[in-house]
mmCIF file of C-alpha atoms in Angstrom:
data_model
loop_
_atom_site.group_PDB
_atom_site.id
_atom_site.type_symbol
_atom_site.label_atom_id
_atom_site.label_comp_id
_atom_site.label_asym_id
_atom_site.label_seq_id
_atom_site.Cartn_x
_atom_site.Cartn_y
_atom_site.Cartn_z
ATOM 1 C CA UNK A 1 68.409 63.648 56.364
ATOM 2 C CA UNK A 2 71.263 62.348 58.460
ATOM 3 C CA UNK A 3 74.815 62.616 57.134
ATOM 4 C CA UNK A 4 74.892 59.027 55.890
ATOM 5 C CA UNK A 5 71.772 59.560 53.802
ATOM 6 C CA UNK A 6 73.173 62.835 52.466
ATOM 7 C CA UNK A 7 76.492 61.187 51.611
ATOM 8 C CA UNK A 8 74.674 58.487 49.622
ATOM 9 C CA UNK A 9 73.388 61.225 47.295
ATOM 10 C CA UNK A 10 76.960 61.863 46.083
ATOM 11 C CA UNK A 11 78.840 58.634 46.700
ATOM 12 C CA UNK A 12 78.243 54.879 46.706
ATOM 13 C CA UNK A 13 78.619 53.715 50.311
ATOM 14 C CA UNK A 14 80.345 50.384 50.924
ATOM 15 C CA UNK A 15 80.544 48.511 54.236
ATOM 16 C CA UNK A 16 84.086 47.747 55.382
ATOM 17 C CA UNK A 17 83.292 44.816 57.637
ATOM 18 C CA UNK A 18 82.589 41.121 57.936
ATOM 19 C CA UNK A 19 79.665 41.843 60.285
ATOM 20 C CA UNK A 20 76.375 40.911 58.607
ATOM 21 C CA UNK A 21 74.230 42.776 61.123
ATOM 22 C CA UNK A 22 76.045 46.041 60.411
ATOM 23 C CA UNK A 23 75.394 45.582 56.698
ATOM 24 C CA UNK A 24 71.706 45.011 57.283
ATOM 25 C CA UNK A 25 71.513 48.102 59.489
ATOM 26 C CA UNK A 26 73.229 50.586 57.163
ATOM 27 C CA UNK A 27 72.149 49.182 53.756
ATOM 28 C CA UNK A 28 75.389 49.708 51.793
ATOM 29 C CA UNK A 29 75.594 48.976 48.069
ATOM 30 C CA UNK A 30 78.703 46.773 48.308
ATOM 31 C CA UNK A 31 80.877 45.254 51.022
ATOM 32 C CA UNK A 32 84.610 44.677 51.381
ATOM 33 C CA UNK A 33 86.424 42.085 53.462
ATOM 34 C CA UNK A 34 90.042 41.214 54.211
ATOM 35 C CA UNK A 35 91.801 38.580 56.343
ATOM 36 C CA UNK A 36 91.803 40.886 59.372
ATOM 37 C CA UNK A 37 88.032 41.435 59.187
ATOM 38 C CA UNK A 38 87.293 37.742 58.662
ATOM 39 C CA UNK A 39 89.590 36.820 61.560
ATOM 40 C CA UNK A 40 87.737 39.275 63.787
ATOM 41 C CA UNK A 41 84.327 38.009 62.690
ATOM 42 C CA UNK A 42 84.903 34.262 63.090
ATOM 43 C CA UNK A 43 85.884 34.751 66.719
ATOM 44 C CA UNK A 44 82.311 35.887 67.462
ATOM 45 C CA UNK A 45 79.835 33.130 68.416
ATOM 46 C CA UNK A 46 77.281 34.141 65.782
ATOM 47 C CA UNK A 47 79.766 33.507 62.945
ATOM 48 C CA UNK A 48 81.269 30.334 64.343
ATOM 49 C CA UNK A 49 78.880 28.119 62.304
ATOM 50 C CA UNK A 50 80.458 29.374 59.063
ATOM 51 C CA UNK A 51 83.883 28.253 60.268
ATOM 52 C CA UNK A 52 82.535 24.932 61.521
ATOM 53 C CA UNK A 53 80.825 24.214 58.204
ATOM 54 C CA UNK A 54 83.940 25.066 56.193
ATOM 55 C CA UNK A 55 85.978 22.740 58.407
ATOM 56 C CA UNK A 56 83.370 19.973 58.229
ATOM 57 C CA UNK A 57 83.014 20.120 54.444
ATOM 58 C CA UNK A 58 86.708 20.471 53.580
ATOM 59 C CA UNK A 59 88.540 18.837 56.485
ATOM 60 C CA UNK A 60 90.247 16.236 54.292
ATOM 61 C CA UNK A 61 91.428 18.806 51.722
ATOM 62 C CA UNK A 62 93.690 20.730 54.106
ATOM 63 C CA UNK A 63 93.813 24.143 55.713
ATOM 64 C CA UNK A 64 94.150 26.080 52.430
ATOM 65 C CA UNK A 65 90.906 24.568 51.169
ATOM 66 C CA UNK A 66 89.126 25.362 54.438
ATOM 67 C CA UNK A 67 90.424 28.932 54.305
ATOM 68 C CA UNK A 68 89.146 29.455 50.763
ATOM 69 C CA UNK A 69 85.804 27.888 51.635
ATOM 70 C CA UNK A 70 85.489 30.213 54.617
ATOM 71 C CA UNK A 71 86.188 33.301 52.490
ATOM 72 C CA UNK A 72 83.575 32.210 49.969
ATOM 73 C CA UNK A 73 81.082 31.411 52.737
ATOM 74 C CA UNK A 74 81.392 34.939 54.092
ATOM 75 C CA UNK A 75 81.174 36.413 50.611
ATOM 76 C CA UNK A 76 78.088 34.388 49.722
ATOM 77 C CA UNK A 77 76.301 35.435 52.918
ATOM 78 C CA UNK A 78 77.232 39.070 52.314
ATOM 79 C CA UNK A 79 75.765 38.923 48.804
ATOM 80 C CA UNK A 80 72.435 37.892 50.320
ATOM 81 C CA UNK A 81 72.450 41.265 52.098
ATOM 82 C CA UNK A 82 74.030 43.801 49.742
ATOM 83 C CA UNK A 83 72.610 44.360 46.251
ATOM 84 C CA UNK A 84 76.003 44.960 44.650
ATOM 85 C CA UNK A 85 79.414 43.348 44.977
ATOM 86 C CA UNK A 86 81.627 41.752 47.588
ATOM 87 C CA UNK A 87 85.421 42.019 47.633
ATOM 88 C CA UNK A 88 87.364 38.876 48.526
ATOM 89 C CA UNK A 89 91.094 39.139 49.074
ATOM 90 C CA UNK A 90 93.882 37.028 47.626
ATOM 91 C CA UNK A 91 96.383 35.861 50.256
ATOM 92 C CA UNK A 92 98.814 38.744 50.879
ATOM 93 C CA UNK A 93 101.694 36.264 50.825
ATOM 94 C CA UNK A 94 101.180 36.067 47.045
ATOM 95 C CA UNK A 95 101.673 39.816 46.594
ATOM 96 C CA UNK A 96 104.916 39.395 44.620
ATOM 97 C CA UNK A 97 103.867 36.372 42.552
ATOM 98 C CA UNK A 98 101.800 37.221 39.478
ATOM 99 C CA UNK A 99 101.118 33.645 38.371
ATOM 100 C CA UNK A 100 100.103 32.478 41.854
ATOM 101 C CA UNK A 101 97.806 35.486 42.272
ATOM 102 C CA UNK A 102 96.081 34.727 38.964
ATOM 103 C CA UNK A 103 95.701 31.064 39.937
ATOM 104 C CA UNK A 104 94.232 31.919 43.340
ATOM 105 C CA UNK A 105 91.793 34.383 41.751
ATOM 106 C CA UNK A 106 90.670 31.711 39.268
ATOM 107 C CA UNK A 107 90.081 29.327 42.165
ATOM 108 C CA UNK A 108 88.093 31.827 44.218
ATOM 109 C CA UNK A 109 85.902 32.768 41.263
ATOM 110 C CA UNK A 110 85.302 29.074 40.509
ATOM 111 C CA UNK A 111 84.184 28.525 44.113
ATOM 112 C CA UNK A 112 81.782 31.453 43.861
ATOM 113 C CA UNK A 113 80.387 30.175 40.569
ATOM 114 C CA UNK A 114 79.840 26.763 42.162
ATOM 115 C CA UNK A 115 77.592 28.594 44.630
ATOM 116 C CA UNK A 116 75.656 30.093 41.723
ATOM 117 C CA UNK A 117 77.207 33.545 42.197
ATOM 118 C CA UNK A 118 78.253 35.233 38.932
ATOM 119 C CA UNK A 119 81.724 36.734 38.713
ATOM 120 C CA UNK A 120 80.199 40.155 38.055
ATOM 121 C CA UNK A 121 79.225 40.322 41.731
ATOM 122 C CA UNK A 122 82.742 39.592 42.991
ATOM 123 C CA UNK A 123 85.791 41.817 43.193
ATOM 124 C CA UNK A 124 89.089 40.010 43.747
ATOM 125 C CA UNK A 125 91.243 42.115 46.084
ATOM 126 C CA UNK A 126 94.920 42.227 45.195
ATOM 127 C CA UNK A 127 97.780 44.235 46.701
ATOM 128 C CA UNK A 128 98.931 47.071 44.427
ATOM 129 C CA UNK A 129 102.453 45.779 43.878
ATOM 130 C CA UNK A 130 103.833 45.691 40.341
ATOM 131 C CA UNK A 131 103.254 41.926 40.307
ATOM 132 C CA UNK A 132 99.717 42.299 41.662
ATOM 133 C CA UNK A 133 98.877 44.900 39.040
ATOM 134 C CA UNK A 134 100.108 42.604 36.273
ATOM 135 C CA UNK A 135 97.893 39.835 37.676
ATOM 136 C CA UNK A 136 94.930 42.202 37.594
ATOM 137 C CA UNK A 137 95.675 42.996 33.960
ATOM 138 C CA UNK A 138 95.392 39.301 33.096
ATOM 139 C CA UNK A 139 92.266 38.773 35.193
ATOM 140 C CA UNK A 140 90.440 41.822 33.867
ATOM 141 C CA UNK A 141 90.904 40.598 30.303
ATOM 142 C CA UNK A 142 89.192 37.367 31.398
ATOM 143 C CA UNK A 143 86.223 39.215 32.890
ATOM 144 C CA UNK A 144 87.365 38.810 36.492
ATOM 145 C CA UNK A 145 87.050 42.170 38.180
ATOM 146 C CA UNK A 146 89.723 43.364 40.558
ATOM 147 C CA UNK A 147 89.853 45.663 43.576
ATOM 148 C CA UNK A 148 93.406 46.939 44.001
ATOM 149 C CA UNK A 149 94.144 47.407 47.690
ATOM 150 C CA UNK A 150 97.055 48.705 49.792
ATOM 151 C CA UNK A 151 97.308 51.696 47.487
ATOM 152 C CA UNK A 152 99.081 54.790 48.794
ATOM 153 C CA UNK A 153 100.408 56.706 45.789
ATOM 154 C CA UNK A 154 99.477 58.212 42.459
ATOM 155 C CA UNK A 155 101.879 55.992 40.539
ATOM 156 C CA UNK A 156 100.199 52.875 41.946
ATOM 157 C CA UNK A 157 96.820 54.304 40.971
ATOM 158 C CA UNK A 158 97.931 55.138 37.434
ATOM 159 C CA UNK A 159 99.427 51.681 36.934
ATOM 160 C CA UNK A 160 96.177 50.067 38.117
ATOM 161 C CA UNK A 161 94.094 52.187 35.742
ATOM 162 C CA UNK A 162 96.370 51.455 32.795
ATOM 163 C CA UNK A 163 96.043 47.743 33.617
ATOM 164 C CA UNK A 164 92.260 48.111 33.395
ATOM 165 C CA UNK A 165 91.482 47.355 37.044
ATOM 166 C CA UNK A 166 87.815 47.673 37.920
ATOM 167 C CA UNK A 167 88.414 49.524 41.191
ATOM 168 C CA UNK A 168 91.136 50.846 43.464
ATOM 169 C CA UNK A 169 91.063 51.329 47.242
ATOM 170 C CA UNK A 170 93.419 54.179 48.179
ATOM 171 C CA UNK A 171 94.010 54.168 51.936
ATOM 172 C CA UNK A 172 93.288 57.461 53.689
ATOM 173 C CA UNK A 173 93.814 56.742 57.367
ATOM 174 C CA UNK A 174 97.091 54.878 56.996
ATOM 175 C CA UNK A 175 98.557 57.806 55.076
ATOM 176 C CA UNK A 176 97.535 60.117 57.910
ATOM 177 C CA UNK A 177 99.043 57.685 60.434
ATOM 178 C CA UNK A 178 102.404 57.795 58.667
ATOM 179 C CA UNK A 179 102.559 61.590 58.572
ATOM 180 C CA UNK A 180 101.547 61.871 62.232
ATOM 181 C CA UNK A 181 104.250 59.423 63.230
ATOM 182 C CA UNK A 182 106.874 61.253 61.181
ATOM 183 C CA UNK A 183 105.960 64.630 62.680
ATOM 184 C CA UNK A 184 105.866 63.382 66.245
ATOM 185 C CA UNK A 185 105.487 66.254 68.707
ATOM 186 C CA UNK A 186 105.425 68.734 65.816
ATOM 187 C CA UNK A 187 102.110 67.357 64.505
ATOM 188 C CA UNK A 188 99.328 69.930 64.353
ATOM 189 C CA UNK A 189 95.972 68.129 63.936
ATOM 190 C CA UNK A 190 94.086 71.326 63.123
ATOM 191 C CA UNK A 191 96.446 72.124 60.257
ATOM 192 C CA UNK A 192 96.022 68.622 58.766
ATOM 193 C CA UNK A 193 92.283 68.039 58.974
ATOM 194 C CA UNK A 194 89.505 68.202 56.389
ATOM 195 C CA UNK A 195 90.807 69.203 52.960
ATOM 196 C CA UNK A 196 94.343 69.471 54.387
ATOM 197 C CA UNK A 197 94.431 65.861 55.575
ATOM 198 C CA UNK A 198 97.282 64.154 53.631
ATOM 199 C CA UNK A 199 95.201 61.008 53.074
ATOM 200 C CA UNK A 200 92.292 63.048 51.741
ATOM 201 C CA UNK A 201 94.641 64.964 49.467
ATOM 202 C CA UNK A 202 96.057 61.721 48.065
ATOM 203 C CA UNK A 203 92.624 60.374 47.132
ATOM 204 C CA UNK A 204 91.575 63.716 45.642
ATOM 205 C CA UNK A 205 94.713 63.755 43.483
ATOM 206 C CA UNK A 206 93.984 60.238 42.221
ATOM 207 C CA UNK A 207 90.303 60.998 41.584
ATOM 208 C CA UNK A 208 91.182 64.168 39.660
ATOM 209 C CA UNK A 209 93.800 62.336 37.579
ATOM 210 C CA UNK A 210 91.372 59.575 36.619
ATOM 211 C CA UNK A 211 88.599 61.964 35.648
ATOM 212 C CA UNK A 212 90.975 64.309 33.841
ATOM 213 C CA UNK A 213 92.339 61.554 31.601
ATOM 214 C CA UNK A 214 89.151 59.512 31.214
ATOM 215 C CA UNK A 215 90.033 56.327 33.079
ATOM 216 C CA UNK A 216 87.065 54.126 33.918
ATOM 217 C CA UNK A 217 88.621 52.519 37.005
ATOM 218 C CA UNK A 218 86.492 53.304 40.054
ATOM 219 C CA UNK A 219 88.022 55.140 43.022
ATOM 220 C CA UNK A 220 86.952 53.863 46.442
ATOM 221 C CA UNK A 221 88.442 55.722 49.409
ATOM 222 C CA UNK A 222 89.246 53.349 52.279
ATOM 223 C CA UNK A 223 90.841 53.096 55.726
ATOM 224 C CA UNK A 224 89.186 56.026 57.452
ATOM 225 C CA UNK A 225 90.054 57.250 60.932
ATOM 226 C CA UNK A 226 87.168 59.692 61.375
ATOM 227 C CA UNK A 227 84.047 61.020 59.656
ATOM 228 C CA UNK A 228 85.836 64.264 58.787
ATOM 229 C CA UNK A 229 87.967 62.341 56.286
ATOM 230 C CA UNK A 230 84.882 60.696 54.815
ATOM 231 C CA UNK A 231 82.914 63.905 54.404
ATOM 232 C CA UNK A 232 85.947 65.603 52.846
ATOM 233 C CA UNK A 233 85.725 63.030 50.037
ATOM 234 C CA UNK A 234 81.979 63.281 49.395
ATOM 235 C CA UNK A 235 81.551 62.805 45.657
ATOM 236 C CA UNK A 236 84.251 60.137 45.332
ATOM 237 C CA UNK A 237 82.983 57.164 43.289
ATOM 238 C CA UNK A 238 82.754 54.944 46.368
ATOM 239 C CA UNK A 239 83.792 55.072 50.028
ATOM 240 C CA UNK A 240 84.196 51.937 52.143
ATOM 241 C CA UNK A 241 83.377 52.680 55.770
ATOM 242 C CA UNK A 242 83.575 50.749 59.040
ATOM 243 C CA UNK A 243 80.399 50.121 61.079
ATOM 244 C CA UNK A 244 81.599 52.490 63.817
ATOM 245 C CA UNK A 245 81.928 55.392 61.394
ATOM 246 C CA UNK A 246 78.703 54.461 59.598
ATOM 247 C CA UNK A 247 76.999 54.784 62.974
ATOM 248 C CA UNK A 248 78.502 58.242 63.524
ATOM 249 C CA UNK A 249 77.350 59.385 60.103
ATOM 250 C CA UNK A 250 73.855 58.023 60.725
ATOM 251 C CA UNK A 251 73.729 60.032 63.962
ATOM 252 C CA UNK A 252 75.025 63.255 62.393
ATOM 253 C CA UNK A 253 72.723 65.901 60.999
ATOM 254 C CA UNK A 254 75.085 68.637 59.779
ATOM 255 C CA UNK A 255 74.884 69.451 56.047
ATOM 256 C CA UNK A 256 77.055 67.398 53.695
ATOM 257 C CA UNK A 257 78.371 69.062 50.546
ATOM 258 C CA UNK A 258 79.929 67.526 47.477
ATOM 259 C CA UNK A 259 83.722 67.862 47.552
ATOM 260 C CA UNK A 260 84.801 65.942 44.437
ATOM 261 C CA UNK A 261 83.286 66.232 40.972
ATOM 262 C CA UNK A 262 84.139 65.204 37.436
ATOM 263 C CA UNK A 263 83.705 68.765 36.169
ATOM 264 C CA UNK A 264 86.182 70.203 38.662
ATOM 265 C CA UNK A 265 88.676 67.436 37.936
ATOM 266 C CA UNK A 266 88.493 67.922 34.187
ATOM 267 C CA UNK A 267 88.960 71.664 34.553
ATOM 268 C CA UNK A 268 92.229 71.231 36.411
ATOM 269 C CA UNK A 269 95.744 70.748 35.057
ATOM 270 C CA UNK A 270 97.508 67.510 35.986
ATOM 271 C CA UNK A 271 100.664 66.254 34.254
ATOM 272 C CA UNK A 272 100.751 62.727 32.893
ATOM 273 C CA UNK A 273 102.548 60.113 34.983
ATOM 274 C CA UNK A 274 104.942 57.722 33.285
ATOM 275 C CA UNK A 275 104.160 54.206 34.412
ATOM 276 C CA UNK A 276 106.284 51.492 32.834
ATOM 277 C CA UNK A 277 107.974 49.113 35.264
ATOM 278 C CA UNK A 278 111.207 51.090 35.848
ATOM 279 C CA UNK A 279 109.258 54.331 36.338
ATOM 280 C CA UNK A 280 106.771 52.626 38.654
ATOM 281 C CA UNK A 281 109.450 51.093 40.835
ATOM 282 C CA UNK A 282 111.460 54.311 40.983
ATOM 283 C CA UNK A 283 108.532 56.570 41.851
ATOM 284 C CA UNK A 284 107.313 54.159 44.512
ATOM 285 C CA UNK A 285 110.830 53.915 45.925
ATOM 286 C CA UNK A 286 111.054 57.697 46.113
ATOM 287 C CA UNK A 287 107.804 57.865 48.096
ATOM 288 C CA UNK A 288 108.846 56.739 51.577
ATOM 289 C CA UNK A 289 105.301 56.795 52.908
ATOM 290 C CA UNK A 290 103.886 54.619 50.118
ATOM 291 C CA UNK A 291 106.823 52.203 50.217
ATOM 292 C CA UNK A 292 106.621 51.744 53.979
ATOM 293 C CA UNK A 293 102.834 51.496 54.215
ATOM 294 C CA UNK A 294 102.600 49.036 51.315
ATOM 295 C CA UNK A 295 105.165 46.734 52.930
ATOM 296 C CA UNK A 296 103.606 47.137 56.364
ATOM 297 C CA UNK A 297 100.116 46.404 55.023
ATOM 298 C CA UNK A 298 101.234 43.237 53.253
ATOM 299 C CA UNK A 299 102.945 42.026 56.434
ATOM 300 C CA UNK A 300 99.875 42.785 58.560
ATOM 301 C CA UNK A 301 97.421 41.023 56.235
ATOM 302 C CA UNK A 302 99.800 38.063 55.918
ATOM 303 C CA UNK A 303 100.102 37.846 59.711
ATOM 304 C CA UNK A 304 96.315 37.795 60.090
ATOM 305 C CA UNK A 305 96.061 35.113 57.414
ATOM 306 C CA UNK A 306 98.486 33.018 59.467
ATOM 307 C CA UNK A 307 96.364 33.604 62.598
ATOM 308 C CA UNK A 308 93.251 32.572 60.692
ATOM 309 C CA UNK A 309 95.008 29.425 59.494
ATOM 310 C CA UNK A 310 95.972 28.686 63.086
ATOM 311 C CA UNK A 311 92.347 29.059 64.145
ATOM 312 C CA UNK A 312 91.308 26.714 61.366
ATOM 313 C CA UNK A 313 94.071 24.327 62.376
ATOM 314 C CA UNK A 314 92.724 24.230 65.920
ATOM 315 C CA UNK A 315 89.213 23.616 64.622
ATOM 316 C CA UNK A 316 90.371 20.758 62.399
ATOM 317 C CA UNK A 317 92.578 19.279 65.094
ATOM 318 C CA UNK A 318 95.603 19.502 62.782
ATOM 319 C CA UNK A 319 97.774 21.566 65.088
#
């Protein structure tokens, strides 16, 4: 078997893309999207009809309505391909507003249900700020499942699990990026690869904590820079992977071994993490990497949402 097929024996593979053809090719269980991926996709001719239909059907309702319709259109098409779930992201500009995040999630789920898609097949993606986590707590109680994104630290992960989030997406590659930038010329790639990769270590710590203390929140490693990171997390609940790296795995034939397991996690010793609001904010503040990457990620997703709105504005003639 190729490495992708071997990996699927240990881990649920998720496509990190808005490209339908890639999903059909690699047959993932689920798919994740974000404003950056949707922005990239709608600029391709083959996806232009989705944008044109959203504009045509919702032109009079304004750009926000067109944007939401476009997100749901992509999600609905994805669910025709994957057998599992699609993740649809709440606007990153709502990352510090619990009530607005809850309201947007309600709206997105209602749009999906109007298309005949049950909420069980949708994960609402929310940034792992304190306010976002509190929104997820409300939504989960209502049966709306949440995927907590932009997650870079154990304290964020613990807070998400205690809020009952369905799934978290700890970012591997962006953690590596931060450490490489901090080290500069002193960076030694050989000393920080495989099991020693700081992003890999972060996800392993979170996975072990969850399994050790019996949390049911799923761990989905995300934001990979290379297949080495992916294979070092074989056994994680889920891994969301770009088409480029899926292609590399499909071409690889080297043996893949399980790296993470519930038994190993439960056998280890991990201290409990205090996670009320003051403790959360303090621990996140003390983690420079997590603080910086969370803020940077929110800004980047917000910027791409603005670009997507501008594209919609051009299409509607409202600019």
